[in-house]
Coordinates of C-alpha atoms in Angstrom, one line a residue:
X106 CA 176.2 -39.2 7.1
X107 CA 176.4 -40.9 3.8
X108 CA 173.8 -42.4 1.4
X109 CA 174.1 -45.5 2.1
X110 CA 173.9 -45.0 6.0
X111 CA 170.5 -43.1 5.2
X112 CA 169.0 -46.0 3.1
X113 CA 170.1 -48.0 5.8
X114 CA 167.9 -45.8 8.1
X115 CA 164.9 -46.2 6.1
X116 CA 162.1 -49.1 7.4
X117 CA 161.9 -51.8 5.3
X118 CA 157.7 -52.2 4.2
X119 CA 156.0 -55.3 2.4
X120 CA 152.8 -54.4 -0.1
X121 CA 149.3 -55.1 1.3
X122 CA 146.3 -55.5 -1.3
X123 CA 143.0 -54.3 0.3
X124 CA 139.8 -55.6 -1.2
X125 CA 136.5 -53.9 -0.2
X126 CA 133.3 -54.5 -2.2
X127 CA 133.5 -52.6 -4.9
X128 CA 137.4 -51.9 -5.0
X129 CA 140.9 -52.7 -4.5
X130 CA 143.8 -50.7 -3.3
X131 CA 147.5 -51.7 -2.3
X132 CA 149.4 -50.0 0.6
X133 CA 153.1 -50.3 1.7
X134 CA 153.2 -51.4 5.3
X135 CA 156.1 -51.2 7.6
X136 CA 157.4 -54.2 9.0
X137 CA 156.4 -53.4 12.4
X138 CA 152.9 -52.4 12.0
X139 CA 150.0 -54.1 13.8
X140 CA 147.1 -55.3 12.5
X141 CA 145.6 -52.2 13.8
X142 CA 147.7 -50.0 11.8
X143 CA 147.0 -51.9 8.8
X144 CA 143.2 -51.5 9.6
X145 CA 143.5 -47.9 10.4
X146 CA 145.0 -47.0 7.2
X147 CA 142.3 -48.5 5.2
X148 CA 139.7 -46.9 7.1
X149 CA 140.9 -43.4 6.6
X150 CA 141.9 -44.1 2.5
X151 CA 138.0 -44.8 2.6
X152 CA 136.4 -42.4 4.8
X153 CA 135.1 -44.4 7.5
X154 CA 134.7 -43.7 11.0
X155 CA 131.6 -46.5 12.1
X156 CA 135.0 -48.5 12.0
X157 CA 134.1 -51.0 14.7
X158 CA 131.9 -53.2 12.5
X159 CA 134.6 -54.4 10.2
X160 CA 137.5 -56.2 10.0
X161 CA 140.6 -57.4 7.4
X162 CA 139.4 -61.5 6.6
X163 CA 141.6 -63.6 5.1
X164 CA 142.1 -67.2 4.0
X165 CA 144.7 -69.4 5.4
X166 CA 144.4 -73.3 4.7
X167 CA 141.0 -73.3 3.4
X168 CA 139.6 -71.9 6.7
X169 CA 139.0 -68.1 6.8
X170 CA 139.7 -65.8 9.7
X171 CA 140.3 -62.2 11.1
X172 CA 143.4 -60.0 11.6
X173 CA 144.3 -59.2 14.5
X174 CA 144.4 -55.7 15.8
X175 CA 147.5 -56.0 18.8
X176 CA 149.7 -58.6 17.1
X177 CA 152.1 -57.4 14.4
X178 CA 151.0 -58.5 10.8
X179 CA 153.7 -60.0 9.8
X180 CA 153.8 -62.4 13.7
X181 CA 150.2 -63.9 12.6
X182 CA 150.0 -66.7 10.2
X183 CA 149.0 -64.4 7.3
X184 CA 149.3 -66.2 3.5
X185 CA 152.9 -65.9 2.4
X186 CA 152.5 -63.8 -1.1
X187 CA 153.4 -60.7 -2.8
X188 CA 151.2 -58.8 -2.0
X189 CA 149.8 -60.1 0.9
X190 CA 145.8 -59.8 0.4
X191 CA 143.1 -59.1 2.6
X192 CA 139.1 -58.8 2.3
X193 CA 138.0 -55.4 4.3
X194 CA 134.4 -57.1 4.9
X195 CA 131.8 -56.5 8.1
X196 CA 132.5 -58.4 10.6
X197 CA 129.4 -57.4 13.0
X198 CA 126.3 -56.8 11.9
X199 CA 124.2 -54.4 13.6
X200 CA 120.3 -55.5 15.6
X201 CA 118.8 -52.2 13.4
X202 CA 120.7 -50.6 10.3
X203 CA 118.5 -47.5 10.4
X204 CA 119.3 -46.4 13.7
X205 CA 123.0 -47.6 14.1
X206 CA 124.3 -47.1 10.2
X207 CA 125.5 -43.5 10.1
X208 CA 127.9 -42.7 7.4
X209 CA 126.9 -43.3 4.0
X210 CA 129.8 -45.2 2.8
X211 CA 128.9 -47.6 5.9
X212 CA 125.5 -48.5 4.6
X213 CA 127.0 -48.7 1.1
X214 CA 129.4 -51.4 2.1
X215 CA 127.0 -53.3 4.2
X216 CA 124.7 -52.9 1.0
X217 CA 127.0 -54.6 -1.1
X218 CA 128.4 -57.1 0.9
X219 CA 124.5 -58.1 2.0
X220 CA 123.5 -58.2 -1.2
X221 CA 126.3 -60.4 -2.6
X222 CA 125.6 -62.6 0.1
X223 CA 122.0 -63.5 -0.9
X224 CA 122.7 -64.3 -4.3
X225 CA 125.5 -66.9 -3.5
X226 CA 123.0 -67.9 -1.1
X227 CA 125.1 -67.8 2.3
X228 CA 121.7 -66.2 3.0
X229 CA 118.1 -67.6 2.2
X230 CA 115.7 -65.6 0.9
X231 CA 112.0 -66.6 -0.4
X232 CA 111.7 -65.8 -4.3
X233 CA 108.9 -62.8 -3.7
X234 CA 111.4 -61.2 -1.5
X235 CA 114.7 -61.5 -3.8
X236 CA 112.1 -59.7 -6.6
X237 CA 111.2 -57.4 -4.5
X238 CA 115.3 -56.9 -3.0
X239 CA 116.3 -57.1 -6.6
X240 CA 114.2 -54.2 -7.6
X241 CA 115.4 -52.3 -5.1
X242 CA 119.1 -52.5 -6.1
X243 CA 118.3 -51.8 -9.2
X244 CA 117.0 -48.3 -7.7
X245 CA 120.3 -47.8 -5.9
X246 CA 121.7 -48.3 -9.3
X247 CA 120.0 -46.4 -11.9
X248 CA 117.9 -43.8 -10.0
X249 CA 113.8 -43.4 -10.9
X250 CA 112.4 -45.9 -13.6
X251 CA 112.6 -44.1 -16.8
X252 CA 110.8 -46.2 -19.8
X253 CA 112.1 -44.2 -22.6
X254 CA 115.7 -45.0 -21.3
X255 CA 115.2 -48.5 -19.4
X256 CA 114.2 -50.4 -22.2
X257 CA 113.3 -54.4 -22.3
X258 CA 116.9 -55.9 -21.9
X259 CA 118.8 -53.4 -19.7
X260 CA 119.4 -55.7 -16.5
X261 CA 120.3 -58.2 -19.0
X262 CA 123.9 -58.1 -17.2
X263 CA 123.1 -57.6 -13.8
X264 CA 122.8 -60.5 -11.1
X265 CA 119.7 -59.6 -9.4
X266 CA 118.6 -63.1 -8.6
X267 CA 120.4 -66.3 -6.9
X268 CA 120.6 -69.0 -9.0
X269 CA 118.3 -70.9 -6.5
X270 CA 115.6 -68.8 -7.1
X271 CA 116.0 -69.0 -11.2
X272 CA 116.5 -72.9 -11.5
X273 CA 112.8 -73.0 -9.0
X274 CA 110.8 -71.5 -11.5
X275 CA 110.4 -71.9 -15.5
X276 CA 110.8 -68.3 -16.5
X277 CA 113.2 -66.7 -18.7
X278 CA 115.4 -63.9 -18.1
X279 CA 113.1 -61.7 -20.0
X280 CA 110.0 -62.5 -17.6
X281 CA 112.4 -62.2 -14.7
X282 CA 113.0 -58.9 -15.6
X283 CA 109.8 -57.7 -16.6
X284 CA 109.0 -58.5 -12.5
X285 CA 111.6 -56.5 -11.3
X286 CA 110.8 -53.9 -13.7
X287 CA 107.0 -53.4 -12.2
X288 CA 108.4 -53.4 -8.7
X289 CA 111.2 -50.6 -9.5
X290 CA 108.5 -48.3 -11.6
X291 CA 107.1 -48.6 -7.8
X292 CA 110.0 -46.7 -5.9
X293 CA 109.9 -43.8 -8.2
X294 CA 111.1 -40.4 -5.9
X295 CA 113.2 -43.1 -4.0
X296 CA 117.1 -41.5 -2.8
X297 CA 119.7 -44.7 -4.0
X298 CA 120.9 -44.4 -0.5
X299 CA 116.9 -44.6 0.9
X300 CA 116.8 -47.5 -1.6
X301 CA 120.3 -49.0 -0.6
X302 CA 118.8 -48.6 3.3
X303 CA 115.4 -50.0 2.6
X304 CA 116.8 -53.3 1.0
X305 CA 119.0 -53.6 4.2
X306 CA 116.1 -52.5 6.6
X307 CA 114.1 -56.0 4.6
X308 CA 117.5 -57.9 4.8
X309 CA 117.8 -57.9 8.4
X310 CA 114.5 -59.5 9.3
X311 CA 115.7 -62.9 7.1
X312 CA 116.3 -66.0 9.2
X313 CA 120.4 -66.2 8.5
X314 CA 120.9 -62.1 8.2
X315 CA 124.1 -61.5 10.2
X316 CA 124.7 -64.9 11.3
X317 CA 128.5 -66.9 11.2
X318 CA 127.6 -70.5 11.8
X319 CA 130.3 -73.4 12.6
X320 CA 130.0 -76.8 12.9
X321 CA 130.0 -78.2 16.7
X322 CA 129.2 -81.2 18.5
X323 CA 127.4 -81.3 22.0
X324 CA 130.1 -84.2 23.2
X325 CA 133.2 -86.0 21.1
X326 CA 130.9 -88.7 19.6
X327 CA 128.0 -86.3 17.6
X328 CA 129.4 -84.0 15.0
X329 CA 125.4 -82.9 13.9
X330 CA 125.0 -79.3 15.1
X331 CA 125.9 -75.9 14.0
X332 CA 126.5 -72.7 16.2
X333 CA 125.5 -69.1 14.9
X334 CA 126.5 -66.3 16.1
X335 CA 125.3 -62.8 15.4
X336 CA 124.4 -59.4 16.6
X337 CA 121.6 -60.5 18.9
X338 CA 123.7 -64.0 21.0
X339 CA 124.8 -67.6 20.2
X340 CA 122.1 -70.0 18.5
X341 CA 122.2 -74.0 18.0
X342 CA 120.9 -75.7 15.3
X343 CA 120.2 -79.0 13.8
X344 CA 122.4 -79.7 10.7
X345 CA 120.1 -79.7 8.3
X346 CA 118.2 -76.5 9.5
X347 CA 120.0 -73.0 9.8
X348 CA 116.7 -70.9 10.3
X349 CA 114.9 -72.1 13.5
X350 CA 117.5 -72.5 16.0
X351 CA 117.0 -75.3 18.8
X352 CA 118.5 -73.8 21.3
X353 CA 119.1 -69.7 22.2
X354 CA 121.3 -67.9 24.5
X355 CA 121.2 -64.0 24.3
X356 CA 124.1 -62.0 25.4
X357 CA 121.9 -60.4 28.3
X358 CA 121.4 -63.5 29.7
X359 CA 125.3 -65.0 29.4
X360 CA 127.3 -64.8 32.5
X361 CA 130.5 -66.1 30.9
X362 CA 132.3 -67.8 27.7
X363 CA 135.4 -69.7 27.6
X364 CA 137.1 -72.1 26.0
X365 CA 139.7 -75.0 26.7
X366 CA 141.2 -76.6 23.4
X367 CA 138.8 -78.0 22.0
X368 CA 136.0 -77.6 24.1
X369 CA 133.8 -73.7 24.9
X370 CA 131.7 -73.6 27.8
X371 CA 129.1 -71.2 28.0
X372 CA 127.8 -70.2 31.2
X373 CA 124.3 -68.6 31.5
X374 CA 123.5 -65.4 33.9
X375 CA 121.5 -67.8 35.8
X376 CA 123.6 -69.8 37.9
X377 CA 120.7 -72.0 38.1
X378 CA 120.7 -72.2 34.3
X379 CA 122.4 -75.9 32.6
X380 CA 126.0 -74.9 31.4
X381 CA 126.6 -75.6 28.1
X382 CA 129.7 -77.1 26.4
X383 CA 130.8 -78.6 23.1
X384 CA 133.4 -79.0 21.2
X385 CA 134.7 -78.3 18.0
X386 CA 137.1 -80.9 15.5
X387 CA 139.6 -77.3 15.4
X388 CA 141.0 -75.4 17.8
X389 CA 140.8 -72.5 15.6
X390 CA 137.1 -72.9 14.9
X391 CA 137.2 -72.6 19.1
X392 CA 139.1 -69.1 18.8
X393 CA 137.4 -67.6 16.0
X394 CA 133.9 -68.3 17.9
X395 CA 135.4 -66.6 20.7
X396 CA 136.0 -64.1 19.1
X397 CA 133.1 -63.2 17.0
X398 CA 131.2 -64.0 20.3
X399 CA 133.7 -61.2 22.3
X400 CA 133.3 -58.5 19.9
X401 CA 129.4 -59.0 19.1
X402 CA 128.2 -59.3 23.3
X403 CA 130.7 -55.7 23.3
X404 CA 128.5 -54.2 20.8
X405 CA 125.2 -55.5 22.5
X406 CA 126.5 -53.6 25.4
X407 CA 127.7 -50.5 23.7
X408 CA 124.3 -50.1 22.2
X409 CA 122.3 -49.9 25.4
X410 CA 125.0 -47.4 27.0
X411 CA 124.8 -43.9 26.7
X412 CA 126.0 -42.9 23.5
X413 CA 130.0 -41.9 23.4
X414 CA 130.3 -38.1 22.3
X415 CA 132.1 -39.9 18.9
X416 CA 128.8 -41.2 18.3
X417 CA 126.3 -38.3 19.4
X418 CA 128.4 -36.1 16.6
X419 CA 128.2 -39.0 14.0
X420 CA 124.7 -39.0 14.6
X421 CA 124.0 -35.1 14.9
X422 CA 126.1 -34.8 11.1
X423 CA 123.9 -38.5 10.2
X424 CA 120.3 -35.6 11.0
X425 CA 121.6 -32.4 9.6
X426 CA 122.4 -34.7 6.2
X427 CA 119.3 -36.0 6.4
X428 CA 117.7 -33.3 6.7
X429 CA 119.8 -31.5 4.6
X430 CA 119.6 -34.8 1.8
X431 CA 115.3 -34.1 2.3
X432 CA 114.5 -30.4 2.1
X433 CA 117.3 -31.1 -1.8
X434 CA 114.9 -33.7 -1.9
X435 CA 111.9 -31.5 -1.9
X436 CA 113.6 -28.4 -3.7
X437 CA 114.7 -30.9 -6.1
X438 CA 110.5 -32.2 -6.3
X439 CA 109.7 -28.7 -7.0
X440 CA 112.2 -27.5 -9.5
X441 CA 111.1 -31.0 -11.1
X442 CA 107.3 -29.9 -11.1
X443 CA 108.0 -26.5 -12.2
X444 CA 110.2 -28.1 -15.0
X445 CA 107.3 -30.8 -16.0
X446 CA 105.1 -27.8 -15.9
X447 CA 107.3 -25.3 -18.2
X448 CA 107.9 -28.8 -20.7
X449 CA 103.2 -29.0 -21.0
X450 CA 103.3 -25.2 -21.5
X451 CA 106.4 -25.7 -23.8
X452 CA 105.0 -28.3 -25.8
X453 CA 101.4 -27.0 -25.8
X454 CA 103.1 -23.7 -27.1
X455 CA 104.8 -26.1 -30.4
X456 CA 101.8 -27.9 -30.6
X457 CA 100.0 -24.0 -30.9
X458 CA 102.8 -22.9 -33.3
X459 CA 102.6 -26.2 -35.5
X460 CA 98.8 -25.5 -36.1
X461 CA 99.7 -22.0 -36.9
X462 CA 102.7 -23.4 -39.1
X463 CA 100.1 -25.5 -40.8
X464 CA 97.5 -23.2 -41.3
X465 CA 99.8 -20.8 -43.0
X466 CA 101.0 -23.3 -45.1
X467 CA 97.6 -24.4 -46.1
X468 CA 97.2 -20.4 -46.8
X469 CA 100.3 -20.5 -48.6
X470 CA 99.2 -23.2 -50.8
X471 CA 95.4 -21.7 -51.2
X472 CA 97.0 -18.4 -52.4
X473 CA 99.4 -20.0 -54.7
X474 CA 96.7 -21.8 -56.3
X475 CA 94.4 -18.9 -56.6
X476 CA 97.2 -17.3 -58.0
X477 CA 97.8 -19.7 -60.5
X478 CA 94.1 -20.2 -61.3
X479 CA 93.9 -16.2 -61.5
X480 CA 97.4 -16.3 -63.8
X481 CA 95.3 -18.9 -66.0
X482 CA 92.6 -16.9 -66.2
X483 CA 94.3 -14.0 -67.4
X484 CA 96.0 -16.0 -69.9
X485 CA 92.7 -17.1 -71.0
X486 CA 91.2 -13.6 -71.4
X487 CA 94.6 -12.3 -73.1
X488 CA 94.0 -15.1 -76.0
X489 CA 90.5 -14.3 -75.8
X490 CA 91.2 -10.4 -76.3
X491 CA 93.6 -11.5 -79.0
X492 CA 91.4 -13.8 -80.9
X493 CA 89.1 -10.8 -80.7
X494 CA 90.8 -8.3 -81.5
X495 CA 92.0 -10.8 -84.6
X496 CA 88.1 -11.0 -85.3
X497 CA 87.4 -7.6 -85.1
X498 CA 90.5 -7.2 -87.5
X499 CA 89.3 -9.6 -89.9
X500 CA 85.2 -8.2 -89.7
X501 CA 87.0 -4.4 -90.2
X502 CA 88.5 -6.1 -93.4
X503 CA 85.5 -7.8 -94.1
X504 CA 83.3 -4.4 -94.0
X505 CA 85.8 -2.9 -96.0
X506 CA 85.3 -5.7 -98.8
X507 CA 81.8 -5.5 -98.7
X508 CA 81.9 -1.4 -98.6
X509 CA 84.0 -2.0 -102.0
X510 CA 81.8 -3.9 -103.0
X511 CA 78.5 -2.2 -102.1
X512 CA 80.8 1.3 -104.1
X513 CA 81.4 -0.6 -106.4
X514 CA 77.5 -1.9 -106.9
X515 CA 76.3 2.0 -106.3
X516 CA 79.1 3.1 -109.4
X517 CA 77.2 -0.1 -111.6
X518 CA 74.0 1.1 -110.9
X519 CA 74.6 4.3 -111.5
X520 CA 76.7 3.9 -114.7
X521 CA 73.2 1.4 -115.7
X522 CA 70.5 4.4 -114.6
X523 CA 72.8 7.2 -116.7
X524 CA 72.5 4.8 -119.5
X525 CA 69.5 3.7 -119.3
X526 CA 68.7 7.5 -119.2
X527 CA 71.4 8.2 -122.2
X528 CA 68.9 5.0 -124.0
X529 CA 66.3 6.3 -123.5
X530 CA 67.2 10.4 -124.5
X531 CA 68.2 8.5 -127.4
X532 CA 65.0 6.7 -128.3
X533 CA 62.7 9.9 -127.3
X534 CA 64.9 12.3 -129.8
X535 CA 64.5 9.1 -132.6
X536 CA 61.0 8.5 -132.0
X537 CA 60.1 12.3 -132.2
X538 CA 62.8 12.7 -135.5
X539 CA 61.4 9.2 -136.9
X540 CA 57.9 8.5 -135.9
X541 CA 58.0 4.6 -135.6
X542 CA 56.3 2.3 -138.4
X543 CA 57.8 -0.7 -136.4
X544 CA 55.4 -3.1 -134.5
X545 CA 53.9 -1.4 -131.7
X546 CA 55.7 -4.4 -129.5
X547 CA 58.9 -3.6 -130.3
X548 CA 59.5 -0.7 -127.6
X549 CA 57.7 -2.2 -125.0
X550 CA 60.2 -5.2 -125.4
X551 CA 63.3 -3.4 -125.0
X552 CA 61.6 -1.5 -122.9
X553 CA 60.9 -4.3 -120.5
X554 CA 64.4 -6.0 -120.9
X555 CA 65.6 -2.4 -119.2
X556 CA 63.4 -2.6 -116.4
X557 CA 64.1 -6.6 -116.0
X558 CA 68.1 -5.4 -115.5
X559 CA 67.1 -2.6 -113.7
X560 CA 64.9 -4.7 -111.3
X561 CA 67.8 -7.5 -110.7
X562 CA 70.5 -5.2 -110.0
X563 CA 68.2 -3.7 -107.0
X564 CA 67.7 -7.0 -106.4
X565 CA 71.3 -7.6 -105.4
X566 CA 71.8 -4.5 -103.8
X567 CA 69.1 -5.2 -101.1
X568 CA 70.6 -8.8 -100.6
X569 CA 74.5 -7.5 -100.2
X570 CA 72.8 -4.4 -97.7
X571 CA 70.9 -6.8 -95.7
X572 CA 73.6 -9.4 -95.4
X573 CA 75.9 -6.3 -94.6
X574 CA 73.5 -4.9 -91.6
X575 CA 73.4 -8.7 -90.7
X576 CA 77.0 -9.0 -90.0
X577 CA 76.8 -5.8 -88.7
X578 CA 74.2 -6.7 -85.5
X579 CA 75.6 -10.1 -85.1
X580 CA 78.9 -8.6 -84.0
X581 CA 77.5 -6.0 -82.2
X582 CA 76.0 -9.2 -80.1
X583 CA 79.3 -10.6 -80.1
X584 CA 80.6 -7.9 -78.9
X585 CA 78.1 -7.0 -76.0
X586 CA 78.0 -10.5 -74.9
X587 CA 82.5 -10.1 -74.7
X588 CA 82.2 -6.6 -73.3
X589 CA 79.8 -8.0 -70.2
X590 CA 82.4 -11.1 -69.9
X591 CA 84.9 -8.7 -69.6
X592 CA 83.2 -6.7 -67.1
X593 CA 82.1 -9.2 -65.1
X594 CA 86.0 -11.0 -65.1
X595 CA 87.6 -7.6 -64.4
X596 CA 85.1 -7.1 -61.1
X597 CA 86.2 -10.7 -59.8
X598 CA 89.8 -9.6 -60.3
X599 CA 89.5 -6.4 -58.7
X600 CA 87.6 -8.2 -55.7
X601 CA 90.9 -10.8 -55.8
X602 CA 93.0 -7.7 -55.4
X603 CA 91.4 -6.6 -52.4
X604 CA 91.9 -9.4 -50.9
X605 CA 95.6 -10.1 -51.6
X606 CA 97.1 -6.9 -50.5
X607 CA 98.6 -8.7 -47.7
X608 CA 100.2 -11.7 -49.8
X609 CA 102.5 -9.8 -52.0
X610 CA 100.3 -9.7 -55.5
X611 CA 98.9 -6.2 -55.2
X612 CA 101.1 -4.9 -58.1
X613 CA 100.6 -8.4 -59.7
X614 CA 96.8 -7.8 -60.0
X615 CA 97.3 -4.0 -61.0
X616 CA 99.4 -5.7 -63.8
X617 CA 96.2 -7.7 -64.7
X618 CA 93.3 -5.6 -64.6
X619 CA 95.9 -3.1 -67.0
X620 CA 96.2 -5.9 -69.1
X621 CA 92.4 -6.4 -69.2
X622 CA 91.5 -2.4 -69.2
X623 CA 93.8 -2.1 -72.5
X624 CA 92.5 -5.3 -74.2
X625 CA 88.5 -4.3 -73.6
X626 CA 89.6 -0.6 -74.6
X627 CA 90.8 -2.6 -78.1
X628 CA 87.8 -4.6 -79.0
X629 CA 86.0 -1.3 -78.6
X630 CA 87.7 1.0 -80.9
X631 CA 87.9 -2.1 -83.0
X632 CA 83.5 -2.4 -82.4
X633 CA 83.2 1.5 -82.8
X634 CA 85.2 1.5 -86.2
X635 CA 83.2 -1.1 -87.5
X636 CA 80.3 0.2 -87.0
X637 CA 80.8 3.7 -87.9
X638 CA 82.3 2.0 -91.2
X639 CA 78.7 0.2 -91.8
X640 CA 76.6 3.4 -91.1
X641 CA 78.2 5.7 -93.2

């Protein structure tokens, strides 16, 4: 077979473009598929077995309806594009979302496609309740309310409210959000699926939850009613009022629905019961009601049968996960608490080592400056032994000019008294050789002009031996007074050494007191010379 034969062979396929909620994918489709082939495919690229509740929408001449499963795709009167789109949206809703919602991904779609309805406000919703709803999408977003991360301004680009609700009130975006911010602290510990199911569990009890209305008229003259359909029967209403219908038919009491053109005839289960008819300006309007009506009354039914063994599995996995989802939950709870715990202790054990930290420093610092105000006081007493030890330098040269100087008076006085004994030899020897005839006055006045010399050189002798033994005590006083200073410097020293054994500044301090041990030994050789010099 050639080539050509086998790309002859191959089905020709048109492009499909799926679009859920929160996605878009494209699929190649062969020309013969049905719609439910179509549909099947995009169930299993997205996981999803509760498949009965949705449907492929689509929009053809401004009026949207469904694909249908047995026809072909390309026999119904799809749009004529490249590639052909379709809306993968719920098409039943069910009476309670808890108990009939199984899969994950099915509550997440019903989420988002529930939610979007509110805020374009196919759905009413009283402004408390969108806060509250708001707050918790926000939770199915973002997890727990954290403050140091969800900081004034972060739903600044989300739609949480319809624009109903915003125009109602004078509030700005910031007070908007500062409402739905003390509502989300509130669901701290909340799962984002529990939150997702929660704002669907508060969804379904609102007046136009799950409802497809379409406007009717009772005969071909009034055109002022609307019929809803939805999960629980068929509703009329007044124009002008979608909550509070005026008439109610629920699928355990309908015997029968049919339509003829234009006109659908519903029959109650009591044959006694008034049939009612109307009619409808479309005769697609009349098929599409059929068949919303068709498929909802089947799920009605299904869901007060037993349970297909499909669904008993789906709903034994929906309880393990659960339970599964709880007891990670709770694990999850306890590592948390355990971790909060370990983060006090932690941070009580850095606030414990900052104080220590601190305290050493302030140690650090208290023994630097003692050390500096102990290096200045050694400084001090090294110029004070120095200017000392210059002192006792300059008395030593001072006592040796005054020992000259007392030799030097002891040599005068003793050259005087050898000639004043020489003088007088002299005058004895002349006296007794040449007995005087002078006037008897005469001796006596030389005689007294000796002792006058004689008696002022004494004079001066005890003044320079006093003033010497005055110098003398006065730096002995020095001297003591120094000698205690010393002492009593050298014993705070030594009690500093003691104590800074542990800093590093033993040696230092042994350094010092040397220091200090040499310069008292100094001034007292220097106080021991001087005074052995002035006693001799």
């Amino acid at each position: 077979m050639s080539i050509r034969g086998l790309k002859k062979k191959q089905p020709k396929t048109f492009k499909v473009k799926v679009i859920t909620m929160d996605a878009e994918m494209e699929f190649s489709c062969e020309m013969k598929w049905k719609g439910k082939d179509l549909f099947d495919l995009v169930c299993r690229a997205l996981g999803l077995r509760e498949t009965w509740f949705f449907g492929l929408q689509y929009t053809i001449k401004g009026m949207y309806t469904w694909l249908k499963m047995d026809k072909k795709v390309l026999d119904q009167e799809i749009p004529k594009e490249d590639p052909v789109s379709f809306r993968f949206l719920a098409k039943f809703y069910p009476e309670k979302v808890e108990e009939e919602l199984l899969q994950e991904i099915t509550q997440h779609l019903f989420f988002l496609q529930v939610k979007k309805q509110i805020l374009d406000e196919e759905i009413y919703c009283s402004p408390e309740a969108t806060v509250l709803l708001a707050s918790y999408a926000v939770q199915a977003k973002y997890g727990d309310y954290d403050p140091n991360f969800h900081v004034p301004g972060f739903l600044a680009q989300e739609e949480l409210l319809p624009k109903r609700v915003l125009r109602q009130y004078q509030m700005t975006a910031d007070m908007w959000e500062e409402k739905i911010s003390a509502w989300y602290a509130e669901h701290r510990g909340i799962a984002r699926d529990e939150a997702k199911m929660n704002y669907l569990k508060i969804a379904q009890d609102l007046e136009m939850y799950g409802v497809n209305y379409f406007p009717i008229a009772q005969n071909k003259s009034d055109t002022d009613l609307l019929l809803g359909v939805d999960a629980k029967g068929i509703h009329v209403y007044s124009i002008n009022n979608r909550f509070s219908p005026n008439k109610s038919f629920e699928w355990s009491g309908i015997r029968n629905i049919s339509y003829s053109e234009k006109e659908l005839t519903i029959k109650p289960l009591d044959k006694k019961a008034e049939v009612f008819k109307f009619f409808s300006s479309q005769l697609k309007v009349n098929k599409l009601v059929l068949q919303l009506c068709i498929g909802n009354h089947d799920l009605f039914m299904r869901r007060r049968n037993v349970d297909s063994i499909e669904i008993q599995q789906m709903k034994a996995q929906a309880r393990a996960e659960k339970a599964r989802q709880k007891e990670t939950a709770e694990l999850l709870a306890e590592k948390a608490q355990i971790a909060e715990e370990e983060a006090k202790l932690l941070a009580q054990n850095a606030a414990e080592a900052e104080q220590e930290r601190q305290r050493l420093e302030i140690t650090a610092l208290k023994t630097k400056e003692e050390k500096r105000l102990m290096e200045q006081k050694m400084r001090e007493t090294e110029l004070i032994a120095v200017k000392l030890v210059k002192e006792s330098d300059r008395r030593a040269k001072e006592a040796e000019h005054l020992k000259q100087d007392l030799h030097e008076a002891r040599e005068a006085e003793r050259k005087a008294k050898q000639k004043l004994l020489d003088v007088t030899k002299l005058n004895y020897l002349h006296v007794a050789r040449y007995p005087p005839h002078s006037p008897a006055d005469t001796r006596d006045v030389s005689f007294d002009k000796g002792s006058v010399k004689m008696d002022l050189k004494d004079v001066d002798l005890k003044r320079l031996s006093f003033e010497i033994e005055r110098e003398r005590l006065d730096y002995l006083e020095k001297s003591k007074k120094f000698e205690d200073r010393l002492k009593e410097l050298k014993s705070e020293i030594h009690a500093l050494k003691l104590e800074e054994k542990q800093t590093g500044l033993y040696s230092h301090w042994n350094e010092v007191l040397g220091s200090l041990d040499r310069s008292i030994g100094n001034v007292y050789n220097h106080t021991y010379r001087f005074y052995n010099k002035n006693n001799r």
